[in-house]
XYZ file of N, CA and C in Angstrom:
696
model
N 12.677 -8.346 15.351
C 11.637 -7.337 15.230
C 10.355 -7.943 14.625
N 10.551 -8.764 13.573
C 9.387 -9.399 12.941
C 8.687 -10.377 13.910
N 9.458 -10.972 14.796
C 8.902 -11.935 15.756
C 7.940 -11.265 16.738
N 8.098 -9.950 16.935
C 7.246 -9.206 17.859
C 5.926 -8.738 17.188
N 5.849 -8.872 15.872
C 4.657 -8.415 15.163
C 3.368 -9.103 15.616
N 3.365 -10.479 15.775
C 2.133 -11.088 16.266
C 1.718 -10.583 17.660
N 2.746 -10.340 18.534
C 2.454 -9.848 19.874
C 1.837 -8.482 19.828
N 2.376 -7.632 18.932
C 1.873 -6.301 18.704
C 0.372 -6.297 18.408
N -0.002 -7.113 17.422
C -1.435 -7.140 17.011
C -2.315 -7.956 17.950
N -1.689 -8.946 18.654
C -2.420 -9.660 19.686
C -2.869 -8.669 20.766
N -1.979 -7.817 21.190
C -2.307 -6.825 22.219
C -3.397 -5.887 21.730
N -3.373 -5.491 20.466
C -4.398 -4.589 19.932
C -5.748 -5.284 19.890
N -5.757 -6.528 19.524
C -7.025 -7.284 19.519
C -7.587 -7.432 20.931
N -6.729 -7.791 21.866
C -7.196 -7.951 23.237
C -7.678 -6.601 23.826
N -6.983 -5.534 23.497
C -7.368 -4.184 23.982
C -8.783 -3.845 23.425
N -8.962 -4.140 22.140
C -10.305 -3.844 21.559
C -11.396 -4.692 22.159
N -11.154 -5.997 22.355
C -12.155 -6.836 23.019
C -12.479 -6.370 24.389
N -11.448 -5.977 25.126
C -11.643 -5.461 26.481
C -12.438 -4.153 26.499
N -12.254 -3.362 25.469
C -12.941 -2.070 25.382
C -14.451 -2.236 25.172
N -14.865 -3.327 24.561
C -16.260 -3.545 24.255
C -16.705 -4.906 24.831
N -16.476 -5.067 26.095
C -16.759 -6.344 26.793
C -18.195 -6.812 26.542
N -19.142 -5.858 26.544
C -20.589 -6.263 26.451
C -20.893 -6.858 25.096
N -20.062 -6.597 24.074
C -20.250 -7.211 22.766
C -19.893 -8.702 22.743
N -19.117 -9.082 23.767
C -18.705 -10.502 23.921
C -18.040 -10.981 22.614
N -17.094 -10.228 22.137
C -16.348 -10.548 20.908
C -15.389 -11.695 21.173
N -15.439 -12.726 20.359
C -14.476 -13.805 20.447
C -13.093 -13.329 19.966
N -12.038 -14.073 20.274
C -10.727 -13.631 19.815
C -10.653 -13.643 18.299
N -11.286 -14.639 17.673
C -11.281 -14.704 16.222
C -12.054 -13.538 15.625
N -13.157 -13.160 16.205
C -13.896 -12.015 15.693
C -13.068 -10.707 15.888
N -12.369 -10.646 17.004
C -11.548 -9.470 17.277
C -10.435 -9.330 16.230
N -9.805 -10.459 15.901
C -8.766 -10.491 14.890
C -9.308 -9.979 13.562
N -10.485 -10.485 13.197
C -11.107 -10.123 11.967
C -11.425 -8.658 11.922
N -11.972 -8.122 13.022
C -12.352 -6.730 13.055
C -11.113 -5.785 12.948
N -10.077 -6.128 13.640
C -8.866 -5.260 13.688
C -8.093 -5.346 12.352
N -7.795 -6.572 11.895
C -7.003 -6.684 10.707
C -7.723 -6.364 9.428
N -9.031 -6.662 9.404
C -9.799 -6.250 8.170
C -9.897 -4.754 8.093
N -10.008 -4.098 9.223
C -9.956 -2.613 9.270
C -8.666 -2.091 8.762
N -7.572 -2.749 9.158
C -6.255 -2.316 8.670
C -6.118 -2.461 7.184
N -6.667 -3.558 6.612
C -6.660 -3.745 5.168
C -7.520 -2.665 4.452
N -8.640 -2.296 5.057
C -9.516 -1.328 4.442
C -8.892 0.101 4.459
N -7.949 0.298 5.356
C -7.250 1.581 5.398
C -6.508 1.907 4.069
N -6.247 0.869 3.313
C -5.601 1.061 2.030
C -6.553 1.608 0.947
N -7.847 1.442 1.231
C -8.877 1.912 0.320
C -9.508 3.185 0.797
N -9.787 3.236 2.115
C -10.477 4.400 2.698
C -9.460 5.295 3.381
N -9.548 6.595 3.133
C -8.550 7.560 3.708
C -8.716 7.825 5.173
N -7.682 8.359 5.804
C -7.721 8.887 7.194
C -8.159 7.802 8.179
N -7.703 6.553 7.994
C -7.965 5.377 8.845
C -9.468 5.115 9.031
N -10.294 5.491 8.046
C -11.712 5.205 8.100
C -11.999 3.683 7.923
N -11.007 2.978 7.311
C -11.123 1.568 7.224
C -11.158 0.898 8.554
N -10.329 1.414 9.467
C -10.285 0.854 10.812
C -11.655 1.006 11.510
N -12.214 2.168 11.291
C -13.573 2.394 11.874
C -14.602 1.420 11.289
N -14.566 1.241 9.940
C -15.477 0.350 9.303
C -15.350 -1.051 9.751
N -14.105 -1.523 9.883
C -13.852 -2.914 10.302
C -14.372 -3.164 11.699
N -14.225 -2.221 12.583
C -14.608 -2.447 13.978
C -16.093 -2.259 14.231
N -16.738 -1.446 13.381
C -18.154 -1.215 13.589
C -19.016 -2.160 12.759
N -18.421 -2.903 11.840
C -19.196 -3.712 10.850
C -20.190 -4.635 11.485
N -19.786 -5.433 12.485
C -20.687 -6.414 13.082
C -21.064 -6.072 14.520
N -20.999 -4.770 14.872
C -21.297 -4.350 16.233
C -22.792 -4.467 16.500
N -23.170 -4.920 17.669
C -24.569 -4.981 18.089
C -25.087 -3.610 18.518
N -24.231 -2.904 19.233
C -24.599 -1.545 19.695
C -23.554 -0.576 19.107
N -23.824 -0.089 17.904
C -22.821 0.708 17.182
C -22.518 2.021 17.895
N -23.510 2.596 18.545
C -23.253 3.837 19.229
C -22.207 3.648 20.376
N -22.412 2.585 21.142
C -21.530 2.321 22.280
C -20.159 1.881 21.775
N -20.115 1.072 20.737
C -18.875 0.633 20.169
C -18.111 1.774 19.526
N -18.839 2.683 18.889
C -18.254 3.888 18.304
C -17.626 4.763 19.388
N -18.307 4.885 20.525
C -17.760 5.675 21.620
C -16.497 4.997 22.186
N -16.503 3.676 22.292
C -15.326 2.949 22.735
C -14.160 3.149 21.837
N -14.434 3.171 20.483
C -13.370 3.366 19.527
C -12.757 4.742 19.665
N -13.615 5.770 19.855
C -13.096 7.129 20.049
C -12.217 7.214 21.267
N -12.675 6.593 22.352
C -11.925 6.684 23.638
C -10.627 5.937 23.563
N -10.629 4.712 22.965
C -9.382 3.920 22.873
C -8.369 4.651 21.966
N -8.882 5.271 20.907
C -8.002 6.059 20.058
C -7.407 7.281 20.796
N -8.224 7.860 21.617
C -7.773 9.011 22.408
C -6.698 8.614 23.400
N -6.913 7.463 24.043
C -5.915 6.934 24.955
C -4.588 6.708 24.224
N -4.634 6.079 23.083
C -3.451 5.815 22.296
C -2.781 7.111 21.854
N -3.571 8.134 21.548
C -3.045 9.402 21.120
C -2.309 10.116 22.285
N -2.931 10.048 23.493
C -2.274 10.641 24.667
C -0.924 10.031 24.884
N -0.878 8.677 24.841
C 0.383 7.947 25.036
C 1.394 8.344 23.980
N 0.954 8.414 22.733
C 1.820 8.814 21.630
C 2.347 10.215 21.766
N 1.460 11.110 22.194
C 1.857 12.532 22.439
C 2.869 12.618 23.588
N 2.721 11.784 24.568
C 3.675 11.791 25.724
C 5.029 11.417 25.302
N 5.158 10.248 24.605
C 6.477 9.814 24.164
C 7.036 10.694 23.058
N 6.167 11.033 22.140
C 6.584 11.878 21.032
C 6.961 13.262 21.480
N 6.237 13.796 22.487
C 6.589 15.093 23.020
C 7.993 15.095 23.613
N 8.364 13.999 24.244
C 9.732 13.933 24.750
C 10.749 13.940 23.623
N 10.383 13.319 22.490
C 11.266 13.346 21.330
C 11.394 14.749 20.779
N 10.336 15.518 20.788
C 10.362 16.941 20.334
C 11.258 17.753 21.245
N 11.105 17.567 22.559
C 11.946 18.320 23.549
C 13.419 18.003 23.290
N 13.757 16.710 23.080
C 15.089 16.297 22.830
C 15.657 16.905 21.550
N 14.857 16.886 20.491
C 15.286 17.389 19.175
C 15.531 18.865 19.264
N 14.666 19.603 19.936
C 14.821 21.069 20.045
C 15.831 21.495 21.076
N 16.305 20.557 21.876
C 17.325 20.889 22.866
C 16.801 21.637 24.085
N 15.506 21.467 24.383
C 14.944 22.148 25.554
C 15.367 21.529 26.868
N 15.124 22.207 27.894
C 15.443 21.704 29.259
C 14.668 20.415 29.589
N 15.320 19.582 30.393
C 14.720 18.313 30.781
C 13.461 18.481 31.627
N 13.279 19.679 32.193
C 12.040 19.886 33.011
C 10.777 19.759 32.187
N 10.912 19.929 30.882
C 9.769 19.767 30.009
C 9.262 18.317 29.937
N 10.158 17.386 30.188
C 9.773 15.968 30.275
C 8.739 15.779 31.364
N 8.994 16.380 32.514
C 8.076 16.248 33.669
C 6.730 16.944 33.370
N 6.774 18.042 32.661
C 5.541 18.725 32.279
C 4.708 17.855 31.343
N 5.343 17.186 30.413
C 4.649 16.278 29.468
C 4.017 15.146 30.254
N 4.758 14.557 31.164
C 4.185 13.459 31.988
C 2.972 13.911 32.790
N 3.081 15.093 33.400
C 1.983 15.672 34.199
C 0.743 15.893 33.327
N 0.934 16.468 32.139
C -0.188 16.742 31.247
C -0.849 15.440 30.786
N -0.005 14.434 30.509
C -0.530 13.129 30.071
C -1.389 12.493 31.131
N -0.885 12.479 32.361
C -1.634 11.858 33.444
C -2.940 12.621 33.708
N -2.879 13.940 33.612
C -4.138 14.775 33.780
C -5.140 14.468 32.690
N -4.663 14.327 31.466
C -5.532 14.032 30.324
C -6.199 12.688 30.498
N -5.450 11.672 30.934
C -5.984 10.342 31.145
C -7.036 10.357 32.271
N -6.780 11.162 33.311
C -7.730 11.254 34.409
C -9.028 11.902 33.908
N -8.965 12.965 33.142
C -10.156 13.626 32.615
C -10.909 12.623 31.682
N -10.182 11.911 30.859
C -10.783 10.933 29.943
C -11.517 9.824 30.721
N -11.016 9.490 31.891
C -11.687 8.450 32.660
C -13.100 8.797 33.008
N -13.373 10.116 33.188
C -14.744 10.560 33.422
C -15.640 10.278 32.241
N -15.133 10.563 31.049
C -15.858 10.275 29.824
C -16.124 8.805 29.664
N -15.107 8.014 30.038
C -15.214 6.571 29.915
C -16.333 5.991 30.786
N -16.404 6.523 32.013
C -17.498 6.088 32.916
C -18.848 6.582 32.438
N -18.866 7.806 31.896
C -20.118 8.367 31.352
C -20.636 7.507 30.198
N -19.744 6.927 29.433
C -20.133 6.073 28.297
C -20.493 4.664 28.778
N -20.419 4.409 30.092
C -20.771 3.124 30.693
C -19.877 1.984 30.163
N -18.599 2.321 29.944
C -17.636 1.321 29.504
C -16.804 0.850 30.705
N -16.236 -0.323 30.578
C -15.483 -0.929 31.693
C -14.018 -1.023 31.349
N -13.236 -1.443 32.357
C -11.850 -1.819 32.209
C -10.908 -0.704 31.743
N -11.195 0.536 32.193
C -10.383 1.670 31.741
C -8.884 1.460 32.068
N -8.584 1.091 33.258
C -7.204 0.909 33.706
C -6.508 -0.169 32.865
N -7.197 -1.250 32.617
C -6.575 -2.358 31.853
C -6.329 -1.941 30.387
N -7.240 -1.171 29.857
C -7.145 -0.649 28.488
C -5.915 0.226 28.351
N -5.697 1.109 29.375
C -4.533 1.959 29.398
C -3.243 1.132 29.463
N -3.227 0.128 30.365
C -2.040 -0.773 30.498
C -1.732 -1.428 29.181
N -2.732 -1.997 28.537
C -2.487 -2.704 27.256
C -2.025 -1.690 26.176
N -2.562 -0.469 26.221
C -2.143 0.558 25.241
C -0.692 0.910 25.425
N -0.244 1.064 26.679
C 1.131 1.406 26.942
C 2.069 0.227 26.551
N 1.659 -0.973 26.915
C 2.457 -2.160 26.591
C 2.621 -2.290 25.061
N 1.502 -2.114 24.380
C 1.567 -2.240 22.894
C 2.448 -1.164 22.295
N 2.349 0.077 22.798
C 3.223 1.141 22.322
C 4.662 0.766 22.486
N 5.000 0.229 23.701
C 6.371 -0.191 23.933
C 6.850 -1.304 23.031
N 5.930 -2.255 22.703
C 6.302 -3.367 21.827
C 6.616 -2.858 20.440
N 5.715 -2.019 19.814
C 6.060 -1.617 18.479
C 7.198 -0.616 18.440
N 7.429 0.067 19.544
C 8.586 0.977 19.628
C 9.873 0.159 19.692
N 9.844 -0.925 20.470
C 11.031 -1.807 20.586
C 11.345 -2.441 19.216
N 10.299 -2.783 18.469
C 10.520 -3.315 17.121
C 11.327 -2.345 16.259
N 10.918 -1.109 16.312
C 11.602 -0.051 15.485
C 13.009 0.187 16.050
N 13.118 0.264 17.349
C 14.414 0.511 17.986
C 15.403 -0.578 17.598
N 14.972 -1.845 17.621
C 15.890 -2.969 17.269
C 16.368 -2.815 15.813
N 15.447 -2.440 14.902
C 15.832 -2.292 13.498
C 16.845 -1.160 13.296
N 16.592 -0.009 13.944
C 17.506 1.119 13.841
C 18.854 0.772 14.421
N 18.876 0.129 15.586
C 20.113 -0.274 16.257
C 20.923 -1.208 15.359
N 20.201 -2.140 14.678
C 20.891 -3.170 13.889
C 21.359 -2.601 12.575
N 20.661 -1.680 11.959
C 20.913 -1.258 10.578
C 21.582 0.124 10.502
N 21.518 0.917 11.590
C 22.115 2.262 11.612
C 23.034 2.343 12.809
N 24.223 1.785 12.714
C 25.139 1.830 13.850
C 25.661 3.209 14.150
N 26.048 3.415 15.406
C 26.686 4.656 15.763
C 25.785 5.661 16.453
N 24.450 5.375 16.464
C 23.522 6.278 17.123
C 23.474 6.003 18.645
N 23.394 7.043 19.434
C 23.202 6.840 20.895
C 21.823 6.310 21.144
N 21.729 5.505 22.219
C 20.468 4.869 22.594
C 19.358 5.888 22.785
N 19.679 6.988 23.527
C 18.600 7.959 23.807
C 18.164 8.644 22.513
N 19.052 8.784 21.550
C 18.670 9.375 20.254
C 17.709 8.429 19.516
N 17.994 7.143 19.526
C 17.132 6.142 18.864
C 15.747 6.112 19.538
N 15.753 6.001 20.878
C 14.477 5.879 21.607
C 13.619 7.116 21.410
N 14.176 8.304 21.585
C 13.412 9.544 21.452
C 13.045 9.839 19.981
N 13.920 9.367 19.068
C 13.618 9.540 17.660
C 12.435 8.724 17.222
N 12.353 7.499 17.795
C 11.189 6.598 17.527
C 9.902 7.253 18.022
N 9.966 7.876 19.228
C 8.795 8.611 19.792
C 8.389 9.695 18.813
N 9.345 10.473 18.297
C 9.131 11.527 17.346
C 8.373 11.014 16.092
N 8.919 9.872 15.550
C 8.345 9.303 14.320
C 6.935 8.873 14.482
N 6.639 8.168 15.619
C 5.278 7.696 15.838
C 4.322 8.865 16.132
N 4.810 9.921 16.700
C 4.017 11.133 16.899
C 3.568 11.694 15.543
N 4.475 11.895 14.629
C 4.120 12.419 13.315
C 3.222 11.480 12.542
N 3.486 10.187 12.659
C 2.659 9.217 11.983
C 1.196 9.261 12.454
N 1.030 9.615 13.727
C -0.334 9.611 14.324
C -1.064 10.938 14.061
N -0.357 12.081 14.023
C -1.041 13.373 13.928
C -1.203 13.871 12.489
N -0.368 13.345 11.543
C -0.510 13.757 10.144
C -1.498 12.872 9.444
N -2.534 13.445 8.778
C -3.522 12.659 8.012
C -2.869 11.739 7.050
N -3.334 10.505 7.023
C -2.612 9.485 6.272
C -3.458 8.835 5.162
N -2.765 8.379 4.130
C -3.354 7.573 3.088
C -2.454 6.351 2.864
N -2.988 5.287 2.293
C -2.249 4.142 1.883
C -1.390 3.564 3.001
N -2.002 3.273 4.105
C -1.305 2.595 5.189
C -0.187 3.392 5.821
N -0.317 4.717 5.837
C 0.687 5.612 6.441
C 2.012 5.650 5.700
N 2.003 5.181 4.465
C 3.226 5.148 3.708
C 3.741 6.597 3.462
N 5.033 6.791 3.754
C 5.660 8.063 3.486
C 5.818 8.969 4.728
N 4.820 8.913 5.597
C 4.851 9.804 6.767
C 5.962 9.356 7.729
N 5.990 8.049 8.013
C 7.039 7.519 8.904
C 8.422 7.816 8.359
N 8.577 7.592 7.064
C 9.907 7.770 6.418
C 10.309 9.243 6.444
N 9.405 10.196 6.097
C 9.713 11.602 6.078
C 10.063 12.115 7.460
N 9.302 11.717 8.446
C 9.527 12.209 9.827
C 10.846 11.606 10.380
N 11.154 10.361 10.032
C 12.419 9.750 10.455
C 13.592 10.498 9.861
N 13.471 10.808 8.582
C 14.522 11.557 7.896
C 14.706 12.976 8.549
N 13.588 13.622 8.857
C 13.627 14.917 9.466
C 14.390 14.894 10.815
N 14.099 13.901 11.618
C 14.723 13.824 12.955
C 16.182 13.403 12.883
N 16.466 12.309 12.174
C 17.743 11.684 12.270
C 18.836 12.342 11.376
N 18.403 13.183 10.448
C 19.396 13.877 9.638
C 20.356 14.744 10.489
N 19.853 15.121 11.685
C 20.661 15.934 12.553
C 21.774 15.131 13.203
N 21.638 13.770 13.184
C 22.588 12.933 13.940
C 23.329 11.961 13.073
N 23.048 11.986 11.726
C 23.665 11.025 10.808
C 24.434 11.721 9.697
N 25.567 11.160 9.315
C 26.329 11.730 8.188
C 25.574 11.487 6.852
N 24.926 10.279 6.764
C 24.165 9.923 5.596
C 22.746 9.636 6.043
N 21.918 10.670 6.176
C 20.543 10.521 6.741
C 19.681 9.514 6.043
N 19.925 9.267 4.748
C 19.084 8.379 3.966
C 19.050 6.936 4.476
N 20.084 6.557 5.268
C 20.142 5.191 5.779
C 18.991 4.920 6.690
N 18.443 5.927 7.329
C 17.304 5.701 8.274
C 16.068 5.250 7.551
N 16.024 5.420 6.216
C 14.858 5.008 5.438
C 14.737 3.469 5.389
N 15.832 2.754 5.552
C 15.794 1.290 5.510
C 14.986 0.692 6.698
N 15.358 1.005 7.936
C 14.507 0.490 9.039
C 13.123 1.051 9.013
N 12.944 2.305 8.529
C 11.583 2.853 8.473
C 10.698 2.085 7.522
N 11.254 1.707 6.347
C 10.461 0.904 5.405
C 10.227 -0.472 5.926
N 11.237 -1.061 6.591
C 11.083 -2.455 7.088
C 9.999 -2.492 8.171
N 9.987 -1.516 9.055
C 8.977 -1.555 10.163
C 7.579 -1.372 9.564
N 7.470 -0.567 8.497
C 6.202 -0.424 7.814
C 5.748 -1.730 7.189
N 6.677 -2.453 6.542
C 6.295 -3.727 5.936
C 5.884 -4.718 7.022
N 6.644 -4.777 8.111
C 6.388 -5.731 9.186
C 5.078 -5.470 9.922
N 4.831 -4.219 10.289
C 3.691 -3.888 11.129
C 2.437 -3.445 10.358
N 2.595 -3.105 9.090
C 1.426 -2.668 8.350
C 1.086 -3.516 7.120
N 2.080 -3.716 6.305
C 1.844 -4.465 5.044
C 1.452 -5.901 5.297
N 2.247 -6.626 6.070
C 1.951 -8.054 6.337
C 0.614 -8.249 7.012
N 0.321 -7.490 8.134
C -1.048 -7.653 8.767
C -2.124 -7.223 7.811
N -1.891 -6.292 6.921
C -2.938 -5.855 6.002
C -3.251 -6.950 4.987
N -2.246 -7.722 4.564
C -2.462 -8.840 3.650
C -3.305 -9.870 4.364
N -3.004 -10.182 5.593
C -3.786 -11.092 6.386
C -5.229 -10.555 6.518
N -5.375 -9.322 6.786
C -6.680 -8.707 6.926
C -7.495 -8.763 5.625
N -6.849 -8.554 4.478
C -7.497 -8.647 3.183
C -7.966 -10.087 2.942
N -7.191 -11.079 3.341
C -7.603 -12.466 3.217
C -8.823 -12.764 4.058
N -8.850 -12.191 5.284
C -10.001 -12.398 6.176
C -11.268 -11.727 5.606
N -11.078 -10.570 4.992
C -12.229 -9.898 4.328
C -12.764 -10.710 3.192
N -11.855 -11.252 2.358
C -12.205 -12.068 1.211
C -12.963 -13.342 1.668
N -12.432 -13.974 2.773
C -13.053 -15.151 3.290
C -14.435 -14.846 3.829
N -14.614 -13.694 4.474
C -15.866 -13.293 5.006
C -16.890 -13.059 3.911
N -16.495 -12.422 2.858
C -17.391 -12.220 1.742
C -17.792 -13.545 1.064
N -16.876 -14.504 1.018
C -17.248 -15.798 0.456
C -18.259 -16.489 1.315
N -18.082 -16.415 2.643
C -19.041 -17.071 3.571
C -20.398 -16.438 3.466
N -20.451 -15.098 3.309
C -21.716 -14.418 3.183
C -22.411 -14.789 1.873
N -21.596 -14.915 0.805
C -22.149 -15.270 -0.507
C -22.749 -16.647 -0.490
N -22.144 -17.558 0.279
C -22.655 -18.914 0.323
C -23.924 -19.006 1.189
């Protein structure tokens, strides 16, 4: 799971660079923008640190701001699609609702494509592909941890439970690197399927450390290094 962390953030950096092609952001600058924003999320509430990190050195802040809103919306639609399936599974609704969720997601992405073109941004299809691939990567990370540390759960329960957790992590306002939201939502979902629900907290904390804490430390180092360079 930890080995997939660099791939996870590599995809996010590439997605961001692709979203703002006219800025001609180098890979190094993309890493700095994404990870420094992640570090700032520990100081600024409601992921405003991410906004600050990505807009800090933008040449056209209005256009970059629009790109950030759209890429976040794409990610949210994908999260709602997978998370919605988790909700359907948890509530025991008919499988026909899965098809409804897929149809609504595709329709939403189609409507958003109009906004994307209106904003004169490029590579919409590629940004969606990278967003889906990245979602699958960090979902697989969490799935592997749950499978390894919480034996006895059915695969469909793990997969749809992960969708549920990431849905709540995305829609609930967060402070301090999303700490607590992932754990609470995992406990809420998996207590229905586990004799000792508290065991789900172990993989939930580990995935938070791997995908948030470690990259945030790297981002904080990049911020510190940037400030030193500016001071000199």
